[in-house]
Tab-separated table of C-alpha atoms in Angstrom:
chain	number	residue	atom	x	y	z
A	1	MET	CA	25.465	-13.260	-7.966
A	2	VAL	CA	28.175	-11.145	-6.094
A	3	ASP	CA	30.912	-13.087	-4.972
A	4	THR	CA	31.546	-11.466	-0.742
A	5	ASP	CA	34.779	-13.532	-0.477
A	6	ASN	CA	37.013	-11.479	-3.380
A	7	LYS	CA	38.883	-7.828	-1.842
A	8	LEU	CA	36.880	-6.712	0.339
A	9	ASN	CA	37.995	-4.382	3.419
A	10	PRO	CA	37.416	-5.553	6.182
A	11	SER	CA	38.296	-2.129	8.457
A	12	VAL	CA	34.570	-1.594	6.154
A	13	LEU	CA	33.356	-4.219	6.269
A	14	GLU	CA	33.574	-3.674	10.159
A	15	VAL	CA	32.129	-0.802	10.585
A	16	CYS	CA	29.069	-2.166	8.027
A	17	LYS	CA	28.704	-4.249	11.178
A	18	SER	CA	28.714	-2.497	14.123
A	19	ALA	CA	26.637	0.025	12.478
A	20	ASN	CA	24.304	-2.284	10.963
A	21	GLY	CA	23.823	-1.370	8.019
A	22	VAL	CA	23.408	1.740	8.378
A	23	LEU	CA	26.211	4.191	6.959
A	24	THR	CA	26.211	7.992	8.561
A	25	PRO	CA	27.530	10.397	6.184
A	26	ASP	CA	30.190	10.677	9.048
A	27	LEU	CA	30.648	6.973	8.366
A	28	GLN	CA	30.721	7.292	4.522
A	29	ASN	CA	33.445	9.526	4.685
A	30	HIS	CA	35.786	7.528	6.503
A	31	ILE	CA	34.562	4.799	3.898
A	32	LYS	CA	35.649	6.397	0.991
A	33	SER	CA	38.909	8.034	2.584
A	34	LEU	CA	39.364	4.050	3.044
A	35	LEU	CA	38.158	2.514	-0.567
A	36	GLY	CA	39.978	5.783	-2.253
A	37	CYS	CA	35.741	6.172	-4.112
A	38	ASP	CA	33.885	8.985	-3.871
A	39	ASN	CA	30.074	10.473	-3.763
A	40	THR	CA	28.882	8.886	-6.864
A	41	GLN	CA	30.156	5.500	-6.849
A	42	LEU	CA	29.616	4.667	-3.212
A	43	GLY	CA	25.828	2.596	-3.841
A	44	GLN	CA	27.793	0.817	-6.005
A	45	VAL	CA	30.848	0.124	-4.450
A	46	LEU	CA	28.350	-1.230	-0.710
A	47	LEU	CA	26.870	-3.139	-2.078
A	48	PRO	CA	29.385	-6.514	-2.285
A	49	TYR	CA	28.963	-5.192	1.290
A	50	ALA	CA	25.488	-5.407	1.877
A	51	ALA	CA	25.783	-8.751	-0.048
A	52	SER	CA	27.841	-10.274	2.383
A	53	PHE	CA	25.347	-9.647	4.571
A	54	ALA	CA	22.518	-12.305	2.779
A	55	GLN	CA	21.674	-15.748	4.728
A	56	ALA	CA	20.766	-17.638	1.697
A	57	PRO	CA	21.362	-21.422	2.927
A	58	ILE	CA	18.642	-23.010	0.415
A	59	SER	CA	19.907	-21.147	-3.397
A	60	SER	CA	23.762	-19.527	-2.279
A	61	PHE	CA	22.371	-16.505	-4.184
A	62	LEU	CA	23.691	-13.338	-2.258
A	63	VAL	CA	22.229	-10.688	-2.778
A	64	GLY	CA	22.948	-6.910	-1.814
A	65	ALA	CA	20.561	-3.299	-1.250
A	66	VAL	CA	21.418	-0.176	-0.579
A	67	ALA	CA	18.698	2.614	-0.603
A	68	TYR	CA	19.361	5.983	-0.067
A	69	ASP	CA	17.445	8.627	1.464
A	70	LYS	CA	19.168	12.394	0.481
A	71	ASN	CA	16.988	14.345	3.774
A	72	THR	CA	18.911	12.935	5.679
A	73	GLU	CA	22.350	11.775	3.423
A	74	CYS	CA	22.490	8.688	4.862
A	75	TYR	CA	22.680	4.909	3.536
A	76	PHE	CA	20.675	2.686	4.512
A	77	LEU	CA	22.102	-2.021	3.725
A	78	GLY	CA	19.802	-4.985	3.236
A	79	ALA	CA	20.914	-8.814	2.795
A	80	ASN	CA	18.069	-12.032	1.823
A	81	LEU	CA	17.197	-14.368	3.574
A	82	GLU	CA	16.441	-17.517	3.556
A	83	PHE	CA	15.182	-19.892	5.729
A	84	SER	CA	15.245	-23.292	5.850
A	85	HIS	CA	12.925	-26.124	5.672
A	86	ARG	CA	10.391	-23.579	6.069
A	87	ALA	CA	8.273	-22.604	2.944
A	88	LEU	CA	10.114	-19.761	0.395
A	89	SER	CA	7.091	-16.875	0.660
A	90	LEU	CA	9.348	-16.822	4.044
A	91	VAL	CA	12.307	-15.740	3.230
A	92	VAL	CA	13.173	-11.352	3.401
A	93	HIS	CA	14.668	-9.917	0.711
A	94	ALA	CA	17.659	-7.996	0.080
A	95	GLU	CA	15.419	-5.025	-1.262
A	96	GLN	CA	13.292	-5.765	0.862
A	97	ALA	CA	15.807	-6.047	3.863
A	98	ALA	CA	17.563	-1.967	3.126
A	99	ILE	CA	14.203	-0.222	3.177
A	100	ASN	CA	13.311	-2.228	6.014
A	101	ASN	CA	16.104	-0.936	7.909
A	102	ALA	CA	16.340	2.579	6.474
A	103	TRP	CA	12.255	2.433	8.116
A	104	LEU	CA	13.579	1.718	10.600
A	105	ASN	CA	16.314	3.774	11.361
A	106	GLY	CA	14.710	7.902	10.964
A	107	ALA	CA	14.572	7.464	7.045
A	108	GLN	CA	12.375	10.185	5.074
A	109	GLU	CA	11.600	8.658	1.590
A	110	ILE	CA	13.763	7.007	0.028
A	111	THR	CA	15.667	7.705	-2.668
A	112	ARG	CA	17.913	6.147	-4.863
A	113	MET	CA	18.655	1.569	-5.231
A	114	ASP	CA	21.662	0.184	-5.673
A	115	ILE	CA	20.960	-3.455	-5.698
A	116	THR	CA	23.654	-5.613	-7.287
A	117	ALA	CA	21.285	-7.256	-9.962
A	118	ALA	CA	17.913	-6.239	-11.492
A	119	PRO	CA	15.149	-6.609	-9.235
A	120	CYS	CA	12.601	-9.284	-9.241
A	121	GLY	CA	8.931	-8.454	-10.214
A	122	TYR	CA	7.704	-9.218	-5.679
A	123	CYS	CA	10.697	-6.830	-5.019
A	124	ARG	CA	9.105	-4.002	-7.731
A	125	GLN	CA	6.069	-4.790	-6.186
A	126	PHE	CA	7.616	-4.185	-3.016
A	127	MET	CA	9.360	-1.154	-3.241
A	128	ASN	CA	6.173	0.366	-5.557
A	129	GLU	CA	4.235	0.560	-1.966
A	130	LEU	CA	6.526	3.566	-1.222
A	131	LYS	CA	5.253	6.942	-1.026
A	132	ASN	CA	7.490	8.026	-3.927
A	133	ALA	CA	7.540	5.437	-5.772
A	134	LYS	CA	7.052	7.423	-9.786
A	135	GLN	CA	10.015	9.464	-8.593
A	136	LEU	CA	12.618	6.257	-7.381
A	137	LYS	CA	15.729	5.740	-8.720
A	138	ILE	CA	17.365	2.875	-8.922
A	139	THR	CA	20.733	1.534	-10.422
A	140	LEU	CA	22.229	-1.768	-11.483
A	141	PRO	CA	25.991	-3.004	-12.623
A	142	THR	CA	24.614	-2.350	-15.709
A	143	GLY	CA	23.142	1.337	-15.526
A	144	GLU	CA	20.328	3.773	-13.723
A	145	THR	CA	16.689	2.540	-14.227
A	146	SER	CA	13.787	4.012	-11.831
A	147	LEU	CA	10.475	1.594	-10.844
A	148	SER	CA	8.561	3.605	-12.980
A	149	GLN	CA	10.847	1.739	-16.595
A	150	LEU	CA	11.008	-1.393	-13.886
A	151	LEU	CA	7.326	-1.878	-13.251
A	152	PRO	CA	5.434	-0.089	-16.035
A	153	GLY	CA	1.451	-0.025	-15.654
A	154	ASP	CA	1.522	-0.475	-11.591
A	155	PHE	CA	-0.648	-1.255	-9.379
A	156	GLY	CA	0.125	0.596	-5.940
A	157	PRO	CA	-1.819	1.966	-2.856
A	158	THR	CA	-4.306	4.439	-4.227
A	159	ASP	CA	-6.005	1.517	-6.495
A	160	LEU	CA	-7.638	-0.182	-2.839
A	161	GLY	CA	-8.301	3.466	-2.508
A	162	ASN	CA	-5.154	3.558	0.395
A	163	GLN	CA	-3.831	7.640	0.065
A	164	GLU	CA	-0.550	6.568	2.092
A	165	ALA	CA	2.332	5.001	1.816
A	166	LEU	CA	5.214	3.221	2.878
A	167	PHE	CA	7.311	6.042	4.701
A	168	GLY	CA	4.022	8.683	4.066
A	169	SER	CA	1.209	6.939	6.675
A	170	LYS	CA	0.129	8.872	9.856
A	171	SER	CA	1.801	8.008	13.258
A	172	ILE	CA	-1.099	5.537	15.220
A	173	ASP	CA	-1.127	6.785	19.435
A	174	ILE	CA	-0.870	4.049	21.576
A	175	GLN	CA	-0.559	4.053	25.182
A	176	ASN	CA	1.444	2.668	27.281
A	177	ILE	CA	0.860	-1.241	27.690
A	178	ASP	CA	2.481	-3.467	30.946
A	179	GLY	CA	3.977	-5.658	30.180
A	180	LEU	CA	5.728	-4.233	26.362
A	181	SER	CA	9.132	-2.544	26.140
A	182	GLU	CA	8.620	1.787	25.807
A	183	GLU	CA	10.638	1.011	22.438
A	184	LEU	CA	8.325	-2.091	21.328
A	185	ILE	CA	5.295	0.152	22.046
A	186	LYS	CA	6.892	3.087	19.720
A	187	HIS	CA	7.846	0.794	17.147
A	188	LEU	CA	3.972	0.178	17.089
A	189	SER	CA	2.860	3.850	16.727
A	190	GLN	CA	4.614	3.143	13.082
A	191	VAL	CA	3.835	0.316	11.573
A	192	TYR	CA	2.850	0.491	7.801
A	193	ALA	CA	-1.393	-1.449	7.361
A	194	PRO	CA	-2.994	-0.031	5.766
A	195	TYR	CA	-5.191	-2.745	4.983
A	196	THR	CA	-5.906	-5.243	7.289
A	197	LYS	CA	-5.568	-2.680	9.843
A	198	ASN	CA	-3.788	-5.145	12.801
A	199	VAL	CA	-0.927	-3.265	14.509
A	200	ALA	CA	1.819	-5.522	14.616
A	201	ALA	CA	5.674	-5.161	16.546
A	202	ALA	CA	8.091	-8.145	17.643
A	203	GLU	CA	11.342	-7.622	19.953
A	204	LEU	CA	14.023	-10.396	19.714
A	205	VAL	CA	16.148	-9.901	22.680
A	206	THR	CA	19.677	-12.105	22.955
A	207	ALA	CA	21.138	-13.675	25.270
A	208	SER	CA	24.207	-10.479	25.178
A	209	GLY	CA	20.740	-8.393	26.128
A	210	LYS	CA	20.716	-6.682	23.021
A	211	ARG	CA	17.871	-6.271	21.228
A	212	PHE	CA	16.067	-6.254	17.071
A	213	TYR	CA	12.864	-4.271	16.857
A	214	GLY	CA	10.163	-4.995	13.179
A	215	ARG	CA	7.175	-3.795	12.634
A	216	TYR	CA	4.599	-5.227	10.111
A	217	ILE	CA	4.827	-3.523	6.605
A	218	GLU	CA	2.032	-4.251	3.925
A	219	ASN	CA	1.270	-4.324	0.453
A	220	ALA	CA	-1.467	-3.347	-2.447
A	221	ALA	CA	-0.476	-6.733	-3.888
A	222	TYR	CA	-0.610	-8.149	0.059
A	223	SER	CA	2.059	-11.433	-0.696
A	224	PRO	CA	5.521	-8.867	-0.484
A	225	SER	CA	4.168	-7.620	2.565
A	226	LEU	CA	7.041	-8.351	4.954
A	227	SER	CA	5.841	-9.351	8.608
A	228	PRO	CA	7.317	-7.905	12.295
A	229	MET	CA	9.911	-11.383	12.596
A	230	GLN	CA	10.781	-11.313	9.393
A	231	SER	CA	11.687	-7.504	9.098
A	232	ALA	CA	13.510	-8.463	13.500
A	233	LEU	CA	15.448	-11.205	12.364
A	234	SER	CA	16.333	-9.002	9.104
A	235	GLN	CA	18.358	-6.440	11.366
A	236	LEU	CA	19.194	-9.008	13.619
A	237	ALA	CA	21.073	-10.129	10.230
A	238	MET	CA	22.446	-6.847	9.527
A	239	SER	CA	23.950	-6.571	12.652
A	240	GLY	CA	26.159	-9.323	11.747
A	241	GLU	CA	24.198	-12.244	12.820
A	242	ILE	CA	24.483	-15.894	11.737
A	243	LEU	CA	20.877	-15.811	12.679
A	244	ALA	CA	21.669	-20.293	13.087
A	245	GLU	CA	23.807	-19.739	15.644
A	246	ALA	CA	22.075	-16.761	17.603
A	247	LYS	CA	21.968	-16.756	20.892
A	248	LEU	CA	18.506	-15.580	21.236
A	249	GLU	CA	16.688	-15.323	24.645
A	250	ARG	CA	13.054	-13.588	23.981
A	251	ALA	CA	11.029	-13.245	20.637
A	252	THR	CA	8.246	-10.914	22.032
A	253	LEU	CA	4.880	-10.361	19.070
A	254	VAL	CA	1.929	-7.784	19.200
A	255	GLU	CA	-0.427	-8.442	17.540
A	256	THR	CA	-3.938	-5.912	17.248
A	257	LYS	CA	-7.204	-7.881	18.449
A	258	GLY	CA	-9.886	-8.427	15.889
A	259	ARG	CA	-7.182	-8.581	12.921
A	260	GLU	CA	-4.537	-11.321	14.606
A	261	ASN	CA	-2.718	-12.436	11.299
A	262	GLN	CA	0.273	-13.045	12.057
A	263	ARG	CA	1.420	-15.809	14.919
A	264	ALA	CA	1.959	-18.655	12.784
A	265	VAL	CA	4.005	-17.531	10.831
A	266	THR	CA	6.137	-16.070	13.554
A	267	GLU	CA	6.479	-19.363	14.490
A	268	ALA	CA	7.411	-20.915	12.200
A	269	VAL	CA	10.130	-18.264	11.116
A	270	ILE	CA	11.378	-18.970	14.623
A	271	SER	CA	11.527	-22.703	15.090
A	272	SER	CA	13.161	-23.109	11.781
A	273	PHE	CA	16.156	-21.589	13.170
A	274	ASN	CA	15.390	-22.668	17.374
A	275	ASP	CA	12.879	-24.712	17.982
A	276	ALA	CA	13.344	-23.968	20.665
A	277	LEU	CA	12.506	-19.960	22.155
A	278	GLU	CA	8.967	-19.644	22.439
A	279	LEU	CA	7.397	-16.456	21.529
A	280	GLN	CA	5.643	-14.205	24.471
A	281	TYR	CA	2.621	-13.477	22.055
A	282	HIS	CA	0.520	-10.486	22.855
A	283	VAL	CA	-2.311	-9.119	22.090
A	284	ILE	CA	-4.116	-5.759	22.109
A	285	GLU	CA	-6.864	-3.504	22.402
A	286	LEU	CA	-6.820	0.180	20.180
A	287	LYS	CA	-9.544	2.836	20.447
């Protein structure tokens, strides 16, 4: 567990919050100057800042993860989320949050993960959906390892005949849809749902007008899949919002006709912290 109250630099924390946990090379240089660290240390140095975004009312166990994409040279922070009075299967793990943050914000490939502790089996399986899973490096406080070492005899996309992978799937052609924002349609076009074919995405709008998006991420083992609303709520948390205190004006879920499977879990998640928020639900037809 990371002690997130111990010696966090307020200026660095503010940079991470204002950037929603997406750290470009310029922001990295600023952080390195504030903390006096170099490139080789940065991933591990960022971990307590990532963990500071965690919201774990059940376990009180705060986890941070940092995903790195050498193509964009960006770091993407992630933290675990738990939802009071809801099934534990609805939680978002820190590794999921970091990969989700990267995927939603322009990363091309996750080449390294820094994590506060050894990933659980659920997260190892989630990471195994990445297009470069075999080459993924993982750095823990105890040293460097790889996903291949942590997950021998793995089960992945190709075992189900899926030749695509997360960060390696084709975009989906979706025309303008009445009642949906252009940004939500854009996210729909990038959904990764090779197993159920349910192209599903979510949008959250706060009272101040800020918008957060989520996409469905499926996994070959099914259970580690990340629902669109979990994806969107993770983004809301990475902006520094406390979910239980967030003033949400609108929540939208879009699913594919004949493939629907996300409405119940979406309503369960949002009702855990806002009973008054009514879900706007859309079903679309795809050619």
